[in-house]
CSV table of C-alpha atoms in Angstrom, one decimal:
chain,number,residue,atom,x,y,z
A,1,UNK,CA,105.2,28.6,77.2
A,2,UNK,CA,105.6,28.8,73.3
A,3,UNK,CA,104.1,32.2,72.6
A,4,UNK,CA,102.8,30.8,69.0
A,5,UNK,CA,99.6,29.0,69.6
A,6,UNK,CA,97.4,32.6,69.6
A,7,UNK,CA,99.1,33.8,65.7
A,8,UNK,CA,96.1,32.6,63.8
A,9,UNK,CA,93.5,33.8,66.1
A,10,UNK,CA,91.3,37.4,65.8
A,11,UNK,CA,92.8,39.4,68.8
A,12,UNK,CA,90.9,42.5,69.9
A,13,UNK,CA,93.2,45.5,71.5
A,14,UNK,CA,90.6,47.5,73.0
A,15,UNK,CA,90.7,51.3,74.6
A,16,UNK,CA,89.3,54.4,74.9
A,17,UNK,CA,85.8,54.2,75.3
A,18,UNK,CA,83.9,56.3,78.2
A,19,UNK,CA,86.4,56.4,81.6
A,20,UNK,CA,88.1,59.1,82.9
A,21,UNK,CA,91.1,57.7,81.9
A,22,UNK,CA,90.4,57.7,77.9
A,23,UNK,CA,93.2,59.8,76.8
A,24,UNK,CA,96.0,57.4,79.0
A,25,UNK,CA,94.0,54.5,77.7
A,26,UNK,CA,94.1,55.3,74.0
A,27,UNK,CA,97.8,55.5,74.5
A,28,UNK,CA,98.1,52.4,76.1
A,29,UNK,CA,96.0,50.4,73.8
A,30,UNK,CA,98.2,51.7,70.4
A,31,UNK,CA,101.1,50.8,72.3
A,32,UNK,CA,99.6,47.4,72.8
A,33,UNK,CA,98.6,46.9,69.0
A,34,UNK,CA,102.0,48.5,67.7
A,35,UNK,CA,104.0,45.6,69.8
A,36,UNK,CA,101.4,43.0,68.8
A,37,UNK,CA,101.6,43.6,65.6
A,38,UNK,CA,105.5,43.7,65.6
A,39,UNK,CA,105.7,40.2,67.2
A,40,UNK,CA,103.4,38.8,63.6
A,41,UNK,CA,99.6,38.8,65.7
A,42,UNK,CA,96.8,39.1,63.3
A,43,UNK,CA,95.5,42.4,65.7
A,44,UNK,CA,92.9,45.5,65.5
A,45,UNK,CA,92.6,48.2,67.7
A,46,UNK,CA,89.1,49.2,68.3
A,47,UNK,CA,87.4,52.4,70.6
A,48,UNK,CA,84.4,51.0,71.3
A,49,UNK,CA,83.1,54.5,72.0
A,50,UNK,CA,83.9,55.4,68.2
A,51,UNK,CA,83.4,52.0,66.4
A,52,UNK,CA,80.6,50.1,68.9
A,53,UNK,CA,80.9,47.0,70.3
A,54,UNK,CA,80.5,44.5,67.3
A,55,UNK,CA,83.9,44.8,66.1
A,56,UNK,CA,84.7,43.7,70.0
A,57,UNK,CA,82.6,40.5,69.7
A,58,UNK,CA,83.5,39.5,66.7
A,59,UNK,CA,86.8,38.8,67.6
A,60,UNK,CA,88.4,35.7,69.4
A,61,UNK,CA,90.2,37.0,71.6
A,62,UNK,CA,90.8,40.6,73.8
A,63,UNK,CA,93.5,42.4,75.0
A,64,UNK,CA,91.5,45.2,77.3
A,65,UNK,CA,93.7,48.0,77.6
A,66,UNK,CA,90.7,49.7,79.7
A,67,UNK,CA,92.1,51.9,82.3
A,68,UNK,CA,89.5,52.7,85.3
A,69,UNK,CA,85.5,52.3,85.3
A,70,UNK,CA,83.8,50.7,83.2
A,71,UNK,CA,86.7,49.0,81.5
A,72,UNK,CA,88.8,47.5,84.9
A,73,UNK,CA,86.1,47.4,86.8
A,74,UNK,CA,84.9,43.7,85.8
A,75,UNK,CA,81.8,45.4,83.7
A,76,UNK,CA,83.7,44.6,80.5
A,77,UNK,CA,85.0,41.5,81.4
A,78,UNK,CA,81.2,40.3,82.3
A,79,UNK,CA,79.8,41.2,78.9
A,80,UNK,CA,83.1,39.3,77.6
A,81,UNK,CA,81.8,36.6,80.0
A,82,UNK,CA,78.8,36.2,78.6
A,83,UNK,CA,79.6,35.9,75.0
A,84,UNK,CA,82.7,33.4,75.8
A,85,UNK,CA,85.3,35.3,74.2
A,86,UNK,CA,89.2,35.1,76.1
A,87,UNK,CA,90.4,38.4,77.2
A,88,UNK,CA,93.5,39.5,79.0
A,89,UNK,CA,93.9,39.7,83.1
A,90,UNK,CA,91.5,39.2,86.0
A,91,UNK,CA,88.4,37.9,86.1
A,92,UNK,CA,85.1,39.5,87.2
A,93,UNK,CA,85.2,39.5,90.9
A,94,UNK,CA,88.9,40.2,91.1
A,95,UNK,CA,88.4,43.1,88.6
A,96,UNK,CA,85.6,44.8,90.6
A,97,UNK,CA,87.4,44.0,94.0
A,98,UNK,CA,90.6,45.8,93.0
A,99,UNK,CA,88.4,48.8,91.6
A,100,UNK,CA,87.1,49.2,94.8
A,101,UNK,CA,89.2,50.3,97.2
A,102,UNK,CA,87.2,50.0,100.3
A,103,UNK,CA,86.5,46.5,99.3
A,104,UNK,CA,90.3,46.0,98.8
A,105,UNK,CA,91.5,47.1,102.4
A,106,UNK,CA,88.7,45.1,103.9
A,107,UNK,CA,90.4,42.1,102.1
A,108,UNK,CA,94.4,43.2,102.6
A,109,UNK,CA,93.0,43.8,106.4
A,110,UNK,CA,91.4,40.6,106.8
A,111,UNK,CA,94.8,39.1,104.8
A,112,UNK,CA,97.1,40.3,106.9
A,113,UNK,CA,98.5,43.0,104.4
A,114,UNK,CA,99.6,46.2,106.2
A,115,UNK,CA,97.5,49.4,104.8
A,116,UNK,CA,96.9,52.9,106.0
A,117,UNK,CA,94.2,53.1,108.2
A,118,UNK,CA,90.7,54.4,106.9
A,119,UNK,CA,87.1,55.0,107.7
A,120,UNK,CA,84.0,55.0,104.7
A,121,UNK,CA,81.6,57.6,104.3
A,122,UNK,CA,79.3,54.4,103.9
A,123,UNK,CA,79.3,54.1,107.4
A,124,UNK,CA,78.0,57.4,108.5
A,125,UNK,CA,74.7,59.1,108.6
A,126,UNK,CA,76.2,62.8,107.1
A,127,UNK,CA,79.1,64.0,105.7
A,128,UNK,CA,80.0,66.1,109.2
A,129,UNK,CA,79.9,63.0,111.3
A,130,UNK,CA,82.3,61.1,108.8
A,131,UNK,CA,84.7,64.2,108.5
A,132,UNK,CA,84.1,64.5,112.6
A,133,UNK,CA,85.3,60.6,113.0
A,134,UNK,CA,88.1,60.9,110.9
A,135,UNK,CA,89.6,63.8,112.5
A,136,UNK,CA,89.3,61.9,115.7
A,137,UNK,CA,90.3,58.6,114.5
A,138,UNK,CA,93.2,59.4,111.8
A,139,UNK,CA,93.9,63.1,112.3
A,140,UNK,CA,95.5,65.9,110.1
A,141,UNK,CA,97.3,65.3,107.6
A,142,UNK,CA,94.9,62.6,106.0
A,143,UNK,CA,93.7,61.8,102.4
A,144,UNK,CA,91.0,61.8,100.8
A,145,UNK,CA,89.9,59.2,97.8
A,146,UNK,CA,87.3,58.2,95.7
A,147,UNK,CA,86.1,54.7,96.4
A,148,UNK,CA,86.3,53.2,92.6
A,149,UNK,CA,88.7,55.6,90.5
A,150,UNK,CA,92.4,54.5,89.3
A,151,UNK,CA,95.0,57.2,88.4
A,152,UNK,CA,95.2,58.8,91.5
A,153,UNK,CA,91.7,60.8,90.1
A,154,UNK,CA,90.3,62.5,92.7
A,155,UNK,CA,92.9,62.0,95.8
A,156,UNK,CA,93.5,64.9,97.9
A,157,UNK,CA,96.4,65.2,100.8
A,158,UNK,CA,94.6,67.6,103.5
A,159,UNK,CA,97.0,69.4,105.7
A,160,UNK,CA,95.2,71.7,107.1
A,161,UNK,CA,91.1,71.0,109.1
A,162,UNK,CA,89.8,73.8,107.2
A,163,UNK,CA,90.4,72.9,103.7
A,164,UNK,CA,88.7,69.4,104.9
A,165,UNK,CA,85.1,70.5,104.5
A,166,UNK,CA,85.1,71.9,101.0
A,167,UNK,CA,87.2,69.0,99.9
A,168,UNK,CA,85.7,65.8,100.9
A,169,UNK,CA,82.4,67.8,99.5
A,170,UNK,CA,84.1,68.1,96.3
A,171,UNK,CA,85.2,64.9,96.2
A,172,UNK,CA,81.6,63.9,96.9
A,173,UNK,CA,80.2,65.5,94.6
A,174,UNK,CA,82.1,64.2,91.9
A,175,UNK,CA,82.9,60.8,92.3
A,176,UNK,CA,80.1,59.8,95.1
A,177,UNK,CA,80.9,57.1,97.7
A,178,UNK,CA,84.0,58.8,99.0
A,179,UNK,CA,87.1,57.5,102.2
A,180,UNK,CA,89.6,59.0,104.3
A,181,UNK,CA,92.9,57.3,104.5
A,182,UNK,CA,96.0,57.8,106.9
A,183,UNK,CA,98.6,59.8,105.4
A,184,UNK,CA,102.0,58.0,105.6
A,185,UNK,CA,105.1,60.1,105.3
A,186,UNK,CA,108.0,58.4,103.0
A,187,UNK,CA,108.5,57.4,99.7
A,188,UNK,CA,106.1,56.3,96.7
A,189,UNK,CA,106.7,52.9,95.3
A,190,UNK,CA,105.2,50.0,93.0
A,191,UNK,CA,105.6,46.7,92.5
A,192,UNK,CA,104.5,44.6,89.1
A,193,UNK,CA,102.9,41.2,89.3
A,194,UNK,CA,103.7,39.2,86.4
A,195,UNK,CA,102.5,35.2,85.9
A,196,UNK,CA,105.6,34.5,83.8
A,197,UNK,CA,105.5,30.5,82.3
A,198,UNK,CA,103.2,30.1,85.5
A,199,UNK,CA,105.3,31.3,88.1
A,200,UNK,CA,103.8,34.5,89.9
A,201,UNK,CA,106.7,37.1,90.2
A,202,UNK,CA,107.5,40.5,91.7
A,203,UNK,CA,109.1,42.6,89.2
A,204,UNK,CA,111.9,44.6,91.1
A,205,UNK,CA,110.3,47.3,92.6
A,206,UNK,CA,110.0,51.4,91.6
A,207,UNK,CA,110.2,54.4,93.4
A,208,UNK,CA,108.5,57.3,92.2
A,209,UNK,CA,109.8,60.8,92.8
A,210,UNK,CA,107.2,63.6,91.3
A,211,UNK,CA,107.5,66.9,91.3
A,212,UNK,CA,103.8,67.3,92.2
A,213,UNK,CA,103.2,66.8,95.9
A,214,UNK,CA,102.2,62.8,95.2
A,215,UNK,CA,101.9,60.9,92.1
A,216,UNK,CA,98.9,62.2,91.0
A,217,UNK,CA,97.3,62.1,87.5
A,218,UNK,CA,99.6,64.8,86.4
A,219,UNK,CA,103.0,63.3,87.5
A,220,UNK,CA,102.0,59.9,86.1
A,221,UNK,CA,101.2,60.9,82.4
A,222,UNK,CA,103.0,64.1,81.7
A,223,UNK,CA,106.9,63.5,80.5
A,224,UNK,CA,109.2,64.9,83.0
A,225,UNK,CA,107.2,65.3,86.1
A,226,UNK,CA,108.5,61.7,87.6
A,227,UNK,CA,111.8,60.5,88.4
A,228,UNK,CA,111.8,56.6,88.5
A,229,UNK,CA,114.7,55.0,90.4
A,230,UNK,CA,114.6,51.2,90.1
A,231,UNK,CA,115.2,49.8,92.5
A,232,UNK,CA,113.8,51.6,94.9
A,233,UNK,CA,115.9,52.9,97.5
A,234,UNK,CA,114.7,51.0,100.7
A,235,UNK,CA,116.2,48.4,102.9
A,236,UNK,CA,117.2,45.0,101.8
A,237,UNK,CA,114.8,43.5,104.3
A,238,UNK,CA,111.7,46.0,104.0
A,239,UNK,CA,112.2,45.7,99.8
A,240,UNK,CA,111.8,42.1,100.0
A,241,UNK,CA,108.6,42.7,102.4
A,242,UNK,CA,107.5,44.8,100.5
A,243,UNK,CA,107.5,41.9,97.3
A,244,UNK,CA,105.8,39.5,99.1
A,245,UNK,CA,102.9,41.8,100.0
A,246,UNK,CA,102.1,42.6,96.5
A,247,UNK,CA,101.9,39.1,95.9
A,248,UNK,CA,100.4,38.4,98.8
A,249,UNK,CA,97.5,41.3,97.8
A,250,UNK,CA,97.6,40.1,94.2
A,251,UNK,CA,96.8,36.6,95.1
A,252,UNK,CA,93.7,37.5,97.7
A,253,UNK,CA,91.5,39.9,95.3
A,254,UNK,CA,92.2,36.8,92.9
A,255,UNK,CA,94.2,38.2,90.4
A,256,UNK,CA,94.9,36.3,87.1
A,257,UNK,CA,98.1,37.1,85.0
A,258,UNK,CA,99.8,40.4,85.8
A,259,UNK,CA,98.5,43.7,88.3
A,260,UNK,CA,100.8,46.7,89.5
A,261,UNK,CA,100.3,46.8,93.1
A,262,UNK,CA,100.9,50.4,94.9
A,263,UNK,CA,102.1,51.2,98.1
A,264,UNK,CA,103.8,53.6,100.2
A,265,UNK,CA,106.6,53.3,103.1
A,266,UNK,CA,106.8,54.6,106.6
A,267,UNK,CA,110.5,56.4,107.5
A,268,UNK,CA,111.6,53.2,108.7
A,269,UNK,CA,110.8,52.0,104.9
A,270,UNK,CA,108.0,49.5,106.1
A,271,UNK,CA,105.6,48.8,103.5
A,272,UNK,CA,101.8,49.5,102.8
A,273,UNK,CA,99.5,48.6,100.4
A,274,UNK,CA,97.2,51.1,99.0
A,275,UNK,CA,95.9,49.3,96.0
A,276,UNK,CA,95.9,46.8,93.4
A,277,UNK,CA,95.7,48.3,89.4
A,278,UNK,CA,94.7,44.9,87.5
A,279,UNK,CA,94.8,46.9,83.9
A,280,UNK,CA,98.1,48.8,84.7
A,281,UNK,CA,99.2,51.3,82.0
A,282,UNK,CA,101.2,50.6,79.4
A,283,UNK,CA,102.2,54.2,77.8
A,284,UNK,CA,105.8,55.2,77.2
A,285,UNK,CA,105.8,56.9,80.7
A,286,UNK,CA,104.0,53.8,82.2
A,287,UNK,CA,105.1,52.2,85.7
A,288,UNK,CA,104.7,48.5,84.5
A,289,UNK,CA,107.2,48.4,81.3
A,290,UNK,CA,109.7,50.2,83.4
A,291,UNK,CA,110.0,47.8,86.1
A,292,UNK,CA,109.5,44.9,83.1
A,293,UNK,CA,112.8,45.9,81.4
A,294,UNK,CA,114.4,46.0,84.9
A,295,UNK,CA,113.9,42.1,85.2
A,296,UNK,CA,115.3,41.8,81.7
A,297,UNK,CA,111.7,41.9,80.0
A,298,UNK,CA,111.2,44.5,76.8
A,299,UNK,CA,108.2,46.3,75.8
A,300,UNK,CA,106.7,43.7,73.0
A,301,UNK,CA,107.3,40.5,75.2
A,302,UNK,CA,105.8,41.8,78.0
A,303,UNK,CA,102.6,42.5,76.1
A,304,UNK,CA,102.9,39.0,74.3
A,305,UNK,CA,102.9,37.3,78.5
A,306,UNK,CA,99.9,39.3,79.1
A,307,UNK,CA,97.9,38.2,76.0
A,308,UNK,CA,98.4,35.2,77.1
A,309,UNK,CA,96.5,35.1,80.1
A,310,UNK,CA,93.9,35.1,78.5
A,311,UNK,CA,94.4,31.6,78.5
A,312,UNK,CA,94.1,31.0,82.4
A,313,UNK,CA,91.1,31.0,84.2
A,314,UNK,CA,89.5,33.7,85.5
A,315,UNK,CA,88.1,33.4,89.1
């Protein structure tokens, strides 16, 4: 593809507004507009929380740069929907699929995509039955999420049964519809998705070493708390496996143009998927550029592929 065709249209970088994630997402989004901007796009960068949504709309085109809800979870992309304007990665459905992590496994399950096992505290009458089932089903250690957060916001590895109670409470609390997840000993990896001249690829995969106990928000976004080792030290036949399931996973939430898909390996380096990001970050510490330049991709034409999905259709 000729990355020339978008230099005369109005493109819309936008971040920040009203997640969790605003800080990493205001980061991301001047990254976005500094490369754009580089490569000769007529670009603005707008916080819709600051400056409203009519500088939004009044633009042809949108890089969303929107890390967790309301931005990645297919709201934003609806509104953009509505009023016909382009924007960058998934679709709707894919969008608020991948948000949802419940949703997710039920789809990597019925997919064939290995994932930890879980139960929902949708599917219990009280908190004590679902933390009663779960010792019973998964057992100690286990961990607990938030259904629909990205960032690792939230997740809790529970060790011990008596820390269980006040935790999945908390977690409650907080973030609402709440699951418990099988805790898989081994090592922390990702792989990037990237449509690159229409051909879906798996970026070589990274392994993530932080010096908190998992790669929680923390280790993700503060400089130094991560070691990154590309590529990841598992076996020839497993890292291959574990390419084709992020694919594979990318392909059934319905995906469109480029995802980070994270997963975690047993100590025999078999692969599990754990989720699909479809608005990765893009910071300087970010997982997504990383494993870009590995393939040979820099910062500013990586950001120039993803602009233009915007072009594709959006299931």
């Amino acid at each position: 593809m000729k990355y020339n065709s978008l230099k005369d249209k109005k493109i819309v970088v936008i971040c920040g507004w009203i997640s969790r994630e605003r800080e990493v997402s205001l980061r991301s989004g001047k990254k976005i507009y500094d490369a754009l901007l580089k490569k000769g796009y007529n670009v603005t960068l707008v916080d819709p929380k600051i400056e409203g949504w009519g500088p939004v709309l009044s633009g042809d085109m949108v890089f969303i740069a929107l890390h967790g809800k309301p931005g990645e979870d297919g709201t934003v992309q609806g509104l953009l929907e509505t009023f016909d304007i382009p924007y960058t990665g998934s679709g709707v459905m894919a969008s608020s699929l991948a948000m949802n992590k419940v949703m997710s496994k039920k789809i990597f399950i019925a997919s064939e995509i290995p994932t930890p096992r879980y139960i929902g505290l949708e599917d219990f009458k009280s908190i004590d039955e679902f933390i009663s089932s779960a010792l019973e089903s998964i057992g100690l250690p286990l961990v607990v999420k938030p259904v629909s957060e990205g960032s690792s916001i939230g997740v809790s590895i529970v060790r011990d049964r008596k820390d269980l109670d006040d935790i999945v409470t908390d977690t409650v609390d907080k973030f609402g519809d709440v699951f418990i997840e099988e805790y898989i000993e081994g090592r922390e990896i990702t792989v990037g998705v990237l449509d690159i001249d229409g051909r879906l690829t798996a970026l070589p995969i990274l392994e993530l070493i932080p010096k908190n106990e998992f790669y929680d928000y923390t280790a993700k976004y503060t400089s130094g708390m991560t070691e990154f080792i590309i590529p990841a030290r598992i076996k020839e036949e497993k890292y291959k496996l574990a390419q084709e399931f992020a694919l594979k996973a990318h392909k059934a939430l319905g995906c469109t143009g480029f995802s980070r898909v994270d997963l975690v390996t047993d100590r025999d380096d078999n692969p599990y998927v754990l989720e699909v990001n479809t608005i990765p970050g893009m910071t300087d510490l970010s997982d997504l550029p990383a494993m870009a330049k590995a393939y040979g991709i820099e910062y500013e034409d990586l950001v120039e592929i993803m602009l233009y999905s915007a072009l594709k259709d959006k299931k």
